[in-house]
Structures are given as C-alpha cells and as structure tokens.
mmCIF file of C-alpha atoms in Angstrom:
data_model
loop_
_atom_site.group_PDB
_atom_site.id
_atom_site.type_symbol
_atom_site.label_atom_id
_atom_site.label_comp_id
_atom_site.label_asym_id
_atom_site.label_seq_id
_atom_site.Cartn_x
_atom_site.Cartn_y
_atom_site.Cartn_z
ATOM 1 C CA UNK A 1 -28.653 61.539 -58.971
ATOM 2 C CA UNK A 2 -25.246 60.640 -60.620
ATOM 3 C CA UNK A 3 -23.563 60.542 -57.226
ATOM 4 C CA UNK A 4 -26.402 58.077 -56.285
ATOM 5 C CA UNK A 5 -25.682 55.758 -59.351
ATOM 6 C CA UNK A 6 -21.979 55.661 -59.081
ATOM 7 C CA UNK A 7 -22.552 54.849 -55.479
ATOM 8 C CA UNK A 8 -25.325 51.758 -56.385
ATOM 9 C CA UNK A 9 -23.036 50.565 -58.847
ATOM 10 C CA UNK A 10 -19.518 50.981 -56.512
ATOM 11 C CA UNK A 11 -22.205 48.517 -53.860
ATOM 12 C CA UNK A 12 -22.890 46.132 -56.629
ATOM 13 C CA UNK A 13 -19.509 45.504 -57.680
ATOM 14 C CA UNK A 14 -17.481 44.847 -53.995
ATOM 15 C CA UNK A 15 -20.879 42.146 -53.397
ATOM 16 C CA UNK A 16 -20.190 40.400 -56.762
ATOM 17 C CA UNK A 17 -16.504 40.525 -55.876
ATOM 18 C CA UNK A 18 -17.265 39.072 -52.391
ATOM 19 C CA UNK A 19 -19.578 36.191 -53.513
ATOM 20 C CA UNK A 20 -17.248 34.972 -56.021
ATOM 21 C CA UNK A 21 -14.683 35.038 -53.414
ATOM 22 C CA UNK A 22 -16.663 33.245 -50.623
ATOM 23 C CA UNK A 23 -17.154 30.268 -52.974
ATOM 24 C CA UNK A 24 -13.364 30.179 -54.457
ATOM 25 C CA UNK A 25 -11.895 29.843 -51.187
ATOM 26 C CA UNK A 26 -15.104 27.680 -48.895
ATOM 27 C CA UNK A 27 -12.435 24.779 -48.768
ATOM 28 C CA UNK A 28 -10.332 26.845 -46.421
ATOM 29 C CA UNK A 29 -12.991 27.895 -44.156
ATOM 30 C CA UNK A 30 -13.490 26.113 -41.246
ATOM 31 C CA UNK A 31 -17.046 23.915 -41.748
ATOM 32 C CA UNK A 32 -20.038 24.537 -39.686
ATOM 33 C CA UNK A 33 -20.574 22.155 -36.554
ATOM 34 C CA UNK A 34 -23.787 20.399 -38.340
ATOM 35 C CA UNK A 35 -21.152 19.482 -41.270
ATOM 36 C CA UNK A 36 -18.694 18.660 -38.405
ATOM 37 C CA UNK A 37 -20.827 16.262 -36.721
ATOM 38 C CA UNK A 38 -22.135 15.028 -40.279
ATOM 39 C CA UNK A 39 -18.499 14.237 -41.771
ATOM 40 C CA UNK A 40 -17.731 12.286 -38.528
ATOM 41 C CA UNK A 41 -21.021 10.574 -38.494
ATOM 42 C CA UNK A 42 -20.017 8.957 -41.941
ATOM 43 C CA UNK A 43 -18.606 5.128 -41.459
ATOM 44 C CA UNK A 44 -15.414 4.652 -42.510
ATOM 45 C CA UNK A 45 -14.202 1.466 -44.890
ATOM 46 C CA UNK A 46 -12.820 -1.072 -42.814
ATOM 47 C CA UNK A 47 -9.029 -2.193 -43.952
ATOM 48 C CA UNK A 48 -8.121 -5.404 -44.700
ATOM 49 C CA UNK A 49 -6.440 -6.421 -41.516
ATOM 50 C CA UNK A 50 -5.926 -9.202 -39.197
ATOM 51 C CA UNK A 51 -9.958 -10.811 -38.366
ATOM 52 C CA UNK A 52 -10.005 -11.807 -34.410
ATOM 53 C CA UNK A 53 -12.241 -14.525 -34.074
ATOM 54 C CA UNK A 54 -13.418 -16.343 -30.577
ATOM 55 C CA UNK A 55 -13.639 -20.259 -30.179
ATOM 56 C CA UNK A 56 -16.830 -20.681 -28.655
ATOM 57 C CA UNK A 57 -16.683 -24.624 -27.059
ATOM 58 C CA UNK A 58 -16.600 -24.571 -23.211
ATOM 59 C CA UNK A 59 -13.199 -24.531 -22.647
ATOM 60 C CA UNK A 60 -12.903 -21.215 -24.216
ATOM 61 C CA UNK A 61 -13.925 -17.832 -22.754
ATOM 62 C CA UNK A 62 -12.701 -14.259 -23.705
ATOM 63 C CA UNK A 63 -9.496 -12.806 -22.374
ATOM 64 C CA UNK A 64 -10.406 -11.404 -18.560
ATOM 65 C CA UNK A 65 -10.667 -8.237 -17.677
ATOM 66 C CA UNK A 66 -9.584 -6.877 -14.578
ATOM 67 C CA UNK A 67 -11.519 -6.941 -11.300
ATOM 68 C CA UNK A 68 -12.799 -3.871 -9.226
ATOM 69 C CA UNK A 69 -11.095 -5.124 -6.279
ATOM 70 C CA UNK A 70 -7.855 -5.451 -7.381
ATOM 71 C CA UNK A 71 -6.178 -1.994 -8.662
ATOM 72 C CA UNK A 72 -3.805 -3.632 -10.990
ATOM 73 C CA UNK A 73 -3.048 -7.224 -11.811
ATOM 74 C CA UNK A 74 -3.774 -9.834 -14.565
ATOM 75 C CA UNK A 75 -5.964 -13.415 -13.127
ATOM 76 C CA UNK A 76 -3.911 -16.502 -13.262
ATOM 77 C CA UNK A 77 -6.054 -18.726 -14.691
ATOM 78 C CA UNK A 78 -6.094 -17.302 -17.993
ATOM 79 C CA UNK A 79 -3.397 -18.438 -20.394
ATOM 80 C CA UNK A 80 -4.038 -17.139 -24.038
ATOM 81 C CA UNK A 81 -2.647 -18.063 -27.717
ATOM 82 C CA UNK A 82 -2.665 -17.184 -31.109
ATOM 83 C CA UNK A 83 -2.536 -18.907 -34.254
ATOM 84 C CA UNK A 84 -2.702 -17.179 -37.888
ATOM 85 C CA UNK A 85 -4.934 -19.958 -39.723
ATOM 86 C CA UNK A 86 -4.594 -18.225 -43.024
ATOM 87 C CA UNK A 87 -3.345 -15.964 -45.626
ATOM 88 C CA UNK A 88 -5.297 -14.850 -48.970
ATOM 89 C CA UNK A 89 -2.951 -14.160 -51.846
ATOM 90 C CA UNK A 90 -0.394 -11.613 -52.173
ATOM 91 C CA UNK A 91 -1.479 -7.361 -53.426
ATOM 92 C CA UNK A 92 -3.518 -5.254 -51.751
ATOM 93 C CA UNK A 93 -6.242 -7.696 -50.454
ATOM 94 C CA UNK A 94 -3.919 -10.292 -48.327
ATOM 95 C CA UNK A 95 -6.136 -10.721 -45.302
ATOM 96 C CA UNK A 96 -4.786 -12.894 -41.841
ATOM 97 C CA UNK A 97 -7.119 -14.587 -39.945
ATOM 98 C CA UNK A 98 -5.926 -14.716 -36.603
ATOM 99 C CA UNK A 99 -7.961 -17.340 -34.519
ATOM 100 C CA UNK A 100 -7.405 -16.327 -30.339
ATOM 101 C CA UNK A 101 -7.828 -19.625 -27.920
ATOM 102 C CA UNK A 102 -8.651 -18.898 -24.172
ATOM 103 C CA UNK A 103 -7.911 -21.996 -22.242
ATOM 104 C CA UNK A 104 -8.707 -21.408 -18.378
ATOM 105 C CA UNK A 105 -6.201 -23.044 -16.536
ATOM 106 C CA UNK A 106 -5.172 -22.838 -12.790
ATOM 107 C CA UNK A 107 -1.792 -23.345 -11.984
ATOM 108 C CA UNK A 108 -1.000 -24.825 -8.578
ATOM 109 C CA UNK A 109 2.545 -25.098 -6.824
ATOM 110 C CA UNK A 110 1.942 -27.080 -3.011
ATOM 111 C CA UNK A 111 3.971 -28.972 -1.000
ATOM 112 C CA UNK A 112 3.775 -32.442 0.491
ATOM 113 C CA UNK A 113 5.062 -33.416 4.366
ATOM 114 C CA UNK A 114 3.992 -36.420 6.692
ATOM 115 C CA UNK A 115 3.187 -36.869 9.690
ATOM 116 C CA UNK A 116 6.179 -35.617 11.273
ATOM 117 C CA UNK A 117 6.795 -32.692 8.711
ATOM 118 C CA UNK A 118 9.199 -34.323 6.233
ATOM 119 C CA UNK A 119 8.832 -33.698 3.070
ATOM 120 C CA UNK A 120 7.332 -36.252 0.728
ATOM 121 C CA UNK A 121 9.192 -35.739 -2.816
ATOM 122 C CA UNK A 122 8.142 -39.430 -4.817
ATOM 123 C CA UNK A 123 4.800 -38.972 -5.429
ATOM 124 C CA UNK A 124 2.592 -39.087 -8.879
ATOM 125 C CA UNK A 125 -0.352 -37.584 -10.342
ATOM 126 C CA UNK A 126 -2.650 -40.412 -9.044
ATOM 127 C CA UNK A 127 -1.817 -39.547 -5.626
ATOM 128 C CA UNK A 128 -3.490 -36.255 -6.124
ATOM 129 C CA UNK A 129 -7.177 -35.006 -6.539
ATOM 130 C CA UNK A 130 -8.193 -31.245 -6.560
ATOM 131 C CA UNK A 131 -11.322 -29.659 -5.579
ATOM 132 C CA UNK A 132 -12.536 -26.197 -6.996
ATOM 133 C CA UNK A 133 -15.159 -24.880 -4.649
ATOM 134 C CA UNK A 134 -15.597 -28.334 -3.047
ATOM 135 C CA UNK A 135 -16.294 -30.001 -6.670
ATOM 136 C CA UNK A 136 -14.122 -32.306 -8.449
ATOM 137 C CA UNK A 137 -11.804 -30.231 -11.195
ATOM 138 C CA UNK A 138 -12.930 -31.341 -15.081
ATOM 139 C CA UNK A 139 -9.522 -32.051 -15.472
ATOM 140 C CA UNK A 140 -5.591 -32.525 -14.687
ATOM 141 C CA UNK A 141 -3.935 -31.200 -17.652
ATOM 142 C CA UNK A 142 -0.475 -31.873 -15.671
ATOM 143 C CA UNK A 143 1.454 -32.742 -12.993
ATOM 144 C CA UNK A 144 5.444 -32.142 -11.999
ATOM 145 C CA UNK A 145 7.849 -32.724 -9.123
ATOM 146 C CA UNK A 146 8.914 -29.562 -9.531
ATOM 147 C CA UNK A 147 12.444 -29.926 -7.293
ATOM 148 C CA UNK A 148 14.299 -27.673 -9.891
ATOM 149 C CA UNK A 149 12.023 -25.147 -11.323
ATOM 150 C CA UNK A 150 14.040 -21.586 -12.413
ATOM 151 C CA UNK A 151 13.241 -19.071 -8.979
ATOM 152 C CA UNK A 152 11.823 -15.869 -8.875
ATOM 153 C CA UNK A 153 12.330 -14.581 -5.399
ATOM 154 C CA UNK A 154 11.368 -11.262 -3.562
ATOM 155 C CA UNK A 155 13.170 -10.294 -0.303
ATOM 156 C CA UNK A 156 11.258 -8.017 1.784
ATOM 157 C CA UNK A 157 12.440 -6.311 5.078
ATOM 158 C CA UNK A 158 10.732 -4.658 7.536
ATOM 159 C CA UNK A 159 13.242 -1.261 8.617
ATOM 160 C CA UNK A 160 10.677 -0.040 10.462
ATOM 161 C CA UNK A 161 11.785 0.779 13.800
ATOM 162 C CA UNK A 162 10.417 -1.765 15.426
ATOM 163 C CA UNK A 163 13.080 -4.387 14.639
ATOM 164 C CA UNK A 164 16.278 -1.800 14.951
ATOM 165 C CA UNK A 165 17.411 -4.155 17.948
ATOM 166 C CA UNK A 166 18.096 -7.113 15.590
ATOM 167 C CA UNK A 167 18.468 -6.009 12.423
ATOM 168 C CA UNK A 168 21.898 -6.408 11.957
ATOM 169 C CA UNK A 169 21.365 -10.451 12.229
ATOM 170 C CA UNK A 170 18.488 -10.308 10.029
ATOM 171 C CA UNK A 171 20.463 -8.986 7.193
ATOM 172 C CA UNK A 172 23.349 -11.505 7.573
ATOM 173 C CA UNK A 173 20.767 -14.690 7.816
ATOM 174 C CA UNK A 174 19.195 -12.992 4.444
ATOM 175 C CA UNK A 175 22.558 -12.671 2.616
ATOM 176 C CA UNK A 176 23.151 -15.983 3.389
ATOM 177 C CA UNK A 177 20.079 -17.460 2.274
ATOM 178 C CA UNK A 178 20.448 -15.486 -0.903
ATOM 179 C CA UNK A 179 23.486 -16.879 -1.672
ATOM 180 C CA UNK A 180 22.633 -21.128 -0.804
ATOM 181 C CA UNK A 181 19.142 -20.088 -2.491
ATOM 182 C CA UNK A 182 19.997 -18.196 -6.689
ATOM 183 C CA UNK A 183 21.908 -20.033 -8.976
ATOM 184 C CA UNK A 184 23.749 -17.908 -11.346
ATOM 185 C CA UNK A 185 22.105 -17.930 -14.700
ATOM 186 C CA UNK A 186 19.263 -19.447 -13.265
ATOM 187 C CA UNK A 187 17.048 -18.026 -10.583
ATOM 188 C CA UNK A 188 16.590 -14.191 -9.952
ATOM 189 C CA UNK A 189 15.945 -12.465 -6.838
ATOM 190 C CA UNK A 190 15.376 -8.715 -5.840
ATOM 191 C CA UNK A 191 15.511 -6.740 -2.568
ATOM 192 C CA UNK A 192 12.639 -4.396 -0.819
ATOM 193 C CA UNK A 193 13.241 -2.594 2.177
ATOM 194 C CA UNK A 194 10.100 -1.051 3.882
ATOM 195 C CA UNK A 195 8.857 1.250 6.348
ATOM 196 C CA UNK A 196 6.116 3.927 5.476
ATOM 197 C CA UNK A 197 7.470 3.195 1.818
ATOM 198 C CA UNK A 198 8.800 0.150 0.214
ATOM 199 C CA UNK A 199 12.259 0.976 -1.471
ATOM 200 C CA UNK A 200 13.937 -1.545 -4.241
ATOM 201 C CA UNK A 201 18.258 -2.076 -2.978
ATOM 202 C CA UNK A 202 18.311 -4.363 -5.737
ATOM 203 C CA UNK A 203 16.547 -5.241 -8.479
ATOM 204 C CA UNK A 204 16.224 -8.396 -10.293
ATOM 205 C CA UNK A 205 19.466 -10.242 -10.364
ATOM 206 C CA UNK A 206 21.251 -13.601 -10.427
ATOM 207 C CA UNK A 207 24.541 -12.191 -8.923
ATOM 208 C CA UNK A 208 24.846 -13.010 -5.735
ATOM 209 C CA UNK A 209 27.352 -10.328 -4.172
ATOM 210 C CA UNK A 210 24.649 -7.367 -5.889
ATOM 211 C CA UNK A 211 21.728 -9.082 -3.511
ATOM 212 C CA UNK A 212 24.186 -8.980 -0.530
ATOM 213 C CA UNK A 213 25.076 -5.159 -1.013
ATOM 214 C CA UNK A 214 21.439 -4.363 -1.646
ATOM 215 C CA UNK A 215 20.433 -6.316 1.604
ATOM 216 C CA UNK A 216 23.337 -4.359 3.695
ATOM 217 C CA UNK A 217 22.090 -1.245 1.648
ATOM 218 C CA UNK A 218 19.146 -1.644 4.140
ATOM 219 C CA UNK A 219 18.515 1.479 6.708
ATOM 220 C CA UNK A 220 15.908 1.037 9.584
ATOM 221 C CA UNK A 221 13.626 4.434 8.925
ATOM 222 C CA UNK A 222 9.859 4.959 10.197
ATOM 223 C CA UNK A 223 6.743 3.577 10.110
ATOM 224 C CA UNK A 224 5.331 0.354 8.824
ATOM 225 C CA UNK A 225 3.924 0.059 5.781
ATOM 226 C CA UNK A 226 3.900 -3.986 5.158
ATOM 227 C CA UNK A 227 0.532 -4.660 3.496
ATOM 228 C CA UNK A 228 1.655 -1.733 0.433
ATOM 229 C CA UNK A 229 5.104 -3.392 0.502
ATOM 230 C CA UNK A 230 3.929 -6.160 -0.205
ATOM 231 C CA UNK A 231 1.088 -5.311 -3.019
ATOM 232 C CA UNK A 232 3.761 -3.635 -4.736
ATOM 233 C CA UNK A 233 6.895 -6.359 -4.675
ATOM 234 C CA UNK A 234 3.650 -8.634 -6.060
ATOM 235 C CA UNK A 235 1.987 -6.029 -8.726
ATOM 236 C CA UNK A 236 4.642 -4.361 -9.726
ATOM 237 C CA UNK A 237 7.963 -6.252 -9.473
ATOM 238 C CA UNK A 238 7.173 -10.124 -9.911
ATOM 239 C CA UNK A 239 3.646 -9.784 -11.851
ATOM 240 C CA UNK A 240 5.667 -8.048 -14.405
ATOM 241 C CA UNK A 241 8.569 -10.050 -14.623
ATOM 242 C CA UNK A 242 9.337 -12.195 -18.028
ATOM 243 C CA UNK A 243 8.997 -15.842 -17.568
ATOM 244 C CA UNK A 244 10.470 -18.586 -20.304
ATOM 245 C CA UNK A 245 8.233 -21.523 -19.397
ATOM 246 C CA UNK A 246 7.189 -22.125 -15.635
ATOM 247 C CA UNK A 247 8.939 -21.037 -12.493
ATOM 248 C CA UNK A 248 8.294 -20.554 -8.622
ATOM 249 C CA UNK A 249 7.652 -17.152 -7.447
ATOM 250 C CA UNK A 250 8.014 -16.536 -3.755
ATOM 251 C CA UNK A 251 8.279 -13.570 -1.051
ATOM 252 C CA UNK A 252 10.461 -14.387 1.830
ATOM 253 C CA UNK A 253 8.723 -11.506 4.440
ATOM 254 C CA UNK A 254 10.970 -10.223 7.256
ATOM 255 C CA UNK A 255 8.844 -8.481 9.939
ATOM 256 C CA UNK A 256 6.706 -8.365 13.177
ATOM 257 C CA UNK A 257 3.936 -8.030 11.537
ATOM 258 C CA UNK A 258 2.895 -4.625 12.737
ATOM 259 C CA UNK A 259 1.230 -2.616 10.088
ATOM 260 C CA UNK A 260 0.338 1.386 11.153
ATOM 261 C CA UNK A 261 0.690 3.032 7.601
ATOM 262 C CA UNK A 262 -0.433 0.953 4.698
ATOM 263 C CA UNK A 263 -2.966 2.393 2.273
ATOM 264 C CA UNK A 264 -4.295 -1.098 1.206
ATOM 265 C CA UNK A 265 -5.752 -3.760 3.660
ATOM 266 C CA UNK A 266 -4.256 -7.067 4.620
ATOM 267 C CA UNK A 267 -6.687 -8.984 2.163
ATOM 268 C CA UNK A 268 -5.929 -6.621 -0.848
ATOM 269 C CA UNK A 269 -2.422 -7.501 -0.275
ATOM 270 C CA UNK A 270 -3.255 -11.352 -0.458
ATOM 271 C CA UNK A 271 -5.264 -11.131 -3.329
ATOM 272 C CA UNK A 272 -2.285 -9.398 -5.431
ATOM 273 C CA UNK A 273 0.278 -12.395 -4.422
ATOM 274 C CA UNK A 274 -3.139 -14.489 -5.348
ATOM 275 C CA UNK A 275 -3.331 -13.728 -8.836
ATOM 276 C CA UNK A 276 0.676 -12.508 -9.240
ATOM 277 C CA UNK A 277 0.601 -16.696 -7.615
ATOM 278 C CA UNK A 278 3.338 -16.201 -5.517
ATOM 279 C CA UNK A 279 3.677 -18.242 -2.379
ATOM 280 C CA UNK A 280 5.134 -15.909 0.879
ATOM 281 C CA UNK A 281 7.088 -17.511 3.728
ATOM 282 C CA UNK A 282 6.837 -15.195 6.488
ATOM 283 C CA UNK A 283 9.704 -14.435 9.484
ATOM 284 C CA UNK A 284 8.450 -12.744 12.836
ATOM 285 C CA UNK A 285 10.911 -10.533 14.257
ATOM 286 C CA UNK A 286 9.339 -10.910 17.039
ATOM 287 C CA UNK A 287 11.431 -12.677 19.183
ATOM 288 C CA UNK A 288 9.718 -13.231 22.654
ATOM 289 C CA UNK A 289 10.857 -16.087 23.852
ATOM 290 C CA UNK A 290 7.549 -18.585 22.818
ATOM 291 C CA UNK A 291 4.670 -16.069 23.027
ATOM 292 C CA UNK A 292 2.759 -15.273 20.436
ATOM 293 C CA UNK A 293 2.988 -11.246 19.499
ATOM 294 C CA UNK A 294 -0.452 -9.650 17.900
ATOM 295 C CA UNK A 295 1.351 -9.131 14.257
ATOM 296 C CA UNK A 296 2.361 -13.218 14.299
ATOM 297 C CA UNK A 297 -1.395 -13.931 13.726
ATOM 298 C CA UNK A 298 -1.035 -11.469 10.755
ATOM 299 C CA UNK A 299 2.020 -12.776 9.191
ATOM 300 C CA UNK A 300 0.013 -16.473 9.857
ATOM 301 C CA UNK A 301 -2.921 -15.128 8.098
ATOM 302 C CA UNK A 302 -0.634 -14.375 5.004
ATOM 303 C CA UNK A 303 1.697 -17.133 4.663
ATOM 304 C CA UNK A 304 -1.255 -19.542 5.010
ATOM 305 C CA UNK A 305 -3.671 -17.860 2.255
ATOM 306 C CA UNK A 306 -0.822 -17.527 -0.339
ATOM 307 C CA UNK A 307 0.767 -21.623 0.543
ATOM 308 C CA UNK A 308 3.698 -20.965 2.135
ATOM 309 C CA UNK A 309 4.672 -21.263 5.877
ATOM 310 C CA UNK A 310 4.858 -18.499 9.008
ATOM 311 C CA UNK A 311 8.071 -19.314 11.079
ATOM 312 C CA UNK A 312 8.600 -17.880 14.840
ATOM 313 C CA UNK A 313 11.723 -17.921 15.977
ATOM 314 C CA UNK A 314 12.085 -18.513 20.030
ATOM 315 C CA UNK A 315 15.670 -17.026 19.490
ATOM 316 C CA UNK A 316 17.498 -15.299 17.067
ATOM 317 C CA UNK A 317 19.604 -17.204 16.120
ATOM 318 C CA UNK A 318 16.401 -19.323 15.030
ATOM 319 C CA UNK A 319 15.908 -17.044 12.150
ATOM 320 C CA UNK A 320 18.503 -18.554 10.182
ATOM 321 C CA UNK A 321 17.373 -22.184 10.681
ATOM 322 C CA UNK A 322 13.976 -20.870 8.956
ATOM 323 C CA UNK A 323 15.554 -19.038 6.094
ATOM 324 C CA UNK A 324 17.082 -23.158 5.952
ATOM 325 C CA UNK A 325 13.929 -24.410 5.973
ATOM 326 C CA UNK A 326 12.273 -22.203 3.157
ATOM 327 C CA UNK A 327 15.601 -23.090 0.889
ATOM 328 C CA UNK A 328 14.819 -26.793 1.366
ATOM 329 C CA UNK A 329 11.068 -26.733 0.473
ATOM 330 C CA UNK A 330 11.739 -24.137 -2.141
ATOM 331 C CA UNK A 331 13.420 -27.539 -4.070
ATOM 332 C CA UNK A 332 10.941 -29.764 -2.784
ATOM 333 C CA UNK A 333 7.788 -28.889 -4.220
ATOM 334 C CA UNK A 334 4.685 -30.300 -6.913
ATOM 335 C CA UNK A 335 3.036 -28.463 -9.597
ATOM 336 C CA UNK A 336 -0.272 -29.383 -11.404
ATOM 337 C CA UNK A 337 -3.048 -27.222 -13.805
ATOM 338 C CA UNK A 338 -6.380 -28.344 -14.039
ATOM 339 C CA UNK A 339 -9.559 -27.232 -15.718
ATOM 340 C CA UNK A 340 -12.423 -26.531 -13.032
ATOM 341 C CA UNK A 341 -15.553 -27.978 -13.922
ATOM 342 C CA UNK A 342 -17.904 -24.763 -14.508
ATOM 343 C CA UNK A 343 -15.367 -21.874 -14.558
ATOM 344 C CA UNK A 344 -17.366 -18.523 -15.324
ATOM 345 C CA UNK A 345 -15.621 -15.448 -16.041
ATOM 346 C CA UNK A 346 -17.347 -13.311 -13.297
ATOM 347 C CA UNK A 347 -14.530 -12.440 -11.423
ATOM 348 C CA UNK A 348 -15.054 -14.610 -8.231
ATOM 349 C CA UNK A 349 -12.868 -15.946 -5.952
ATOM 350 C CA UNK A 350 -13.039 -19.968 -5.999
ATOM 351 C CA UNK A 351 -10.925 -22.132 -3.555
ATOM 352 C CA UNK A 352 -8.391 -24.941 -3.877
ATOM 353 C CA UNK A 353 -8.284 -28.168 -2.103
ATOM 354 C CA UNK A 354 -5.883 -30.880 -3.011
ATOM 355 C CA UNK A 355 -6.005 -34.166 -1.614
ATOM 356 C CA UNK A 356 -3.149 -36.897 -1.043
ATOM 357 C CA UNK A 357 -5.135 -40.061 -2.054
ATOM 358 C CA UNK A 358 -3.727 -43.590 -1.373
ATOM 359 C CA UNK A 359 -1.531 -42.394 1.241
ATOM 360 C CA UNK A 360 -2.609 -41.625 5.288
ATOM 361 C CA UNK A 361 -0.843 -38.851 7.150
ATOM 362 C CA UNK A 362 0.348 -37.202 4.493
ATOM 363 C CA UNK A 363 -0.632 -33.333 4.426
ATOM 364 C CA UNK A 364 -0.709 -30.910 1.585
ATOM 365 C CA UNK A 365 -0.235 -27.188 1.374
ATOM 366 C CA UNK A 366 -0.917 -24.857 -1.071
ATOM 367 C CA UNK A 367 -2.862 -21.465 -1.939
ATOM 368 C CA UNK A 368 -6.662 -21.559 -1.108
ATOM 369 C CA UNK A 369 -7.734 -20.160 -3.871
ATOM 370 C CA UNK A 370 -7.756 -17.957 -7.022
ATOM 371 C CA UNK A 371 -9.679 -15.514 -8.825
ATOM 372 C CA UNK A 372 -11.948 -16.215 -12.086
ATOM 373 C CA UNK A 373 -11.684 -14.079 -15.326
ATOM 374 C CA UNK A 374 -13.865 -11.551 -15.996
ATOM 375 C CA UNK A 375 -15.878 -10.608 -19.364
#
C-alpha cells in the first residue's frame, strides 16, 4: 500500500510539473492551423501611404494591361502621368495624394509622296485628317514635320544560307548606310544577325565604326528564323529602349523572306513592331532579275502593315540605292497624336487612315493600325 502511494504521488507531481510547463513556454510552440488561418484572417491597419486615385472623365481610362495575343509588350496608345496634389503636415500622419491621369493617345509617324513618288515635306496640320476605324478621330492633339527627330534603328540580317552568294555586298551597303544614317550623340542603332536564332553584333550605339564591326561580325549559319528575329529586335531591344521626348524607331530587314524555323507567326511578329510602333523597310535578297520570289510577298506584307516600304532590287548593286532611299525618307517624315472618338480599353485592334486634304495626288503612308488598352 505504501509503494502504491509513493507511486500516486511520484504521478501527481511530474503532471503538475508538466502543466505548468506547457503554459510557461505555449509562446514557443508552434500554433494550431485553426489559429493559423485565424491570425491571418485578421485585417491589417492600412499605413499612411501614397492614395492612387483614377480621373474618371472620358479621356481617362486605367493603365492597360497586356493582351493574350501578344506575349510581351506595352500598347502605344497609352501615355500615363503623375502628379502629387498634396501633402498633410509633417510627423507620423503626412499622407501624399498621388492623382494618376491616363490620356489615350495614338502616335502616328507617315510619310507624304506625289504622284511621281517625291516626297512632299511643306505641309501643315490642315492638310491632314485621320480616321480610326473609318470614323473621324475626337481630336489632333499635334502635328510635326518631323525631318530631324533623334533615330532609333534596328539592323537585321538574314545569315541564313540562303543569301551566302551575296552576302558579302549586303554587309558593305549596310555599313554604309549606318554610317550616312547615326549621328554621333544623336541617333542609336544596333545589329541582329539571324538564322534559326537571332544574335545581337552590336548593341545600341551611336559610334559608327562599333556598327560596322558588328555588321562584318556577321556569319551566314542555318536556318531561317525571320518572324522570331524580328519579335525579338521589336520586344526586347527597341520596346525597351529609353526615350527623352519623341523619336523614330525603324527596322531596316535584310532577307528573302523565307521563313522555315520561327516559333511565332508572321502576324505576331507585326503586331510586336505594332505596339513597339516601329516602322520596317524591308530588302529582298532575292535578286532574280524582275520576278517576284514567294518570300517578296512576305516581306510586302510586313513593310506595308508596320508603314514603311518593301524594296526589290533587279540587281545587286540595287541594294544600295534602297538603303539611299530609306536614309532620305527616314528625314522626311510627319508625326501627329490624336484622340479617337470612342476608344475602349478592350484590347482591339483599330485601324489608321490619314488623308491629304486640299491637295490631289498626293499619297500617304503609314501603319494601319494599333492596338487598344486593356482593363
């Protein structure tokens, strides 16, 4: 019977000594998921920091979002600023209003020739009209001759091995294009080889003699890849370049127009340069004498949806009178924005007409079209 007390009274000390432990050291124990979910359930305070609010008039939508068809990319017609409105007192409850405008604009660069292809340089804005999907814009914000905008140039060139035969040329009539074409401390330009991948020689630069090595860095390799060459000089070299104020951005595209490897289609690759708005001047390599070659109706197809021109050399020595030709309408060229009319952020694609008024003959080029915002 002793044994039998000491041993009841051993069992009641270690649970006393284990209770009062338990509930000494519960903040160190991890909590039970219920209390997990119930402590992260709780709403926090909100700080005192910066208050975004949205204009809400017409003219004002929020900032767009990006569209399913276009993997990466940021719509043109979407200009934003801020503008800090107001400051409480200074201590602990200084609160900034910040106040974000969202003014849809679309910005269009086009050019102007006559009858007889010469280009027309001495006209205003009330030579001009615009259409957004065949309506009349709500409004010209502003107009330019822009004849000496700051350049941001991509050279692309096809070293597939397709054009091994004339490549050599190619890259001469490119260096020397480069170097009439990018004033130092002015314009930029970079160079992309391609064949099943495209391959940077040289990146952004003013300097002249760097463009030239990069262009004779060039190696004719495999396959053609044009249409991912092309979405990526767009997406991920002049979409992401740093503009001070308003420039031209433009692809000069060296190829036959072949594509047999691209992951992207043709039209993907238009609507990057679309909302990167860069105009591409295309040059067939395809040098046959007058006929037409089944990639010339492709590099047609781009140069025509983006504003620029497709040029087909009879000869080859014709290659460098169109790298002339691109240099002289890169400095002869008008820029407007307007508001359209009923602009909805749904992520559409809306087209572009602008009309020479008060003039006959005269024709105007330019991108068809752009993409909305989205929500």
């Amino acid at each position: 019977m002793k044994f039998r007390g000491s041993v009841l009274l051993l069992g009641s000390i270690l649970f006393l000594a284990a209770a009062f432990a338990q509930t000494s050291g519960s903040d160190e124990l991890p909590s039970a998921p219920s209390a997990v979910r119930q402590e992260r359930s709780k709403p926090k305070p909100a700080p005192p920091a910066k208050v975004e609010a949205q204009a809400s008039t017409p003219s004002q939508t929020t900032p767009p979002a990006e569209t399913p068809a276009a993997k990466s990319g940021t719509p043109q017609a979407t200009p934003s600023t801020q503008e800090k409105i107001g400051q409480g007192s200074s201590g602990s409850d200084d609160v900034t209003t910040t106040i974000t405008k969202t003014v849809n604009e679309v910005n269009v660069v086009f050019t102007v020739t006559d009858r007889h292809g010469r280009y027309v340089k001495n006209l205003g804005r009330g030579d001009f009209s615009v259409l957004d999907d065949s309506k009349p814009a709500g409004q010209i914000r502003s107009f330019h001759s822009e004849t000496d905008l700051p350049l941001q140039v991509g050279l692309m060139v096809d070293a597939s091995n397709s054009v091994r035969d004339r490549f050599k040329f190619e890259q001469e009539s490119a260096i020397e294009f480069l170097n009439q074409t990018v004033r130092p401390r002015y314009d930029k330009a970079f160079v992309v080889g391609f064949d099943v991948t495209p391959e940077v020689t040289q990146d952004f630069t003013d300097n002249t003699e760097a463009l030239s090595r990069g262009v004779r860095a060039l190696r004719p390799g495999g396959g053609t890849a044009m249409y991912d060459a092309l979405y990526f000089a767009c997406r991920d070299k002049l979409l992401k370049e740093p503009r001070n104020g308003p420039v031209r951005r433009a692809i000069i595209l060296l190829s036959d127009g072949d594509d047999n490897m691209s992951h992207v289609t043709r039209e993907e690759a238009i609507e990057m340069a679309l909302r990167a708005e860069v105009i591409v001047y295309s040059i067939s390599t395809n040098i046959t004498g007058g006929a037409r070659h089944s990639g010339d109706k492709v590099l047609e197809r781009i140069a025509d949806a983006t504003g620029g021109r497709a040029f087909f050399p009879f000869q080859l020595n014709d290659v460098a009178d169109a790298f002339v030709e691109i240099q002289d309408e890169l400095r002869s060229q008008y820029a407007l924005s307007y508001n359209p009319s009923d602009l909805r952020t749904d992520g559409r694609y809306h087209t572009i007409e602008i009309l020479a008024q008060n003039h006959k003959g005269l024709r105007v080029r330019s991108r068809r079209g752009y993409y909305a915002p989205t929500q």
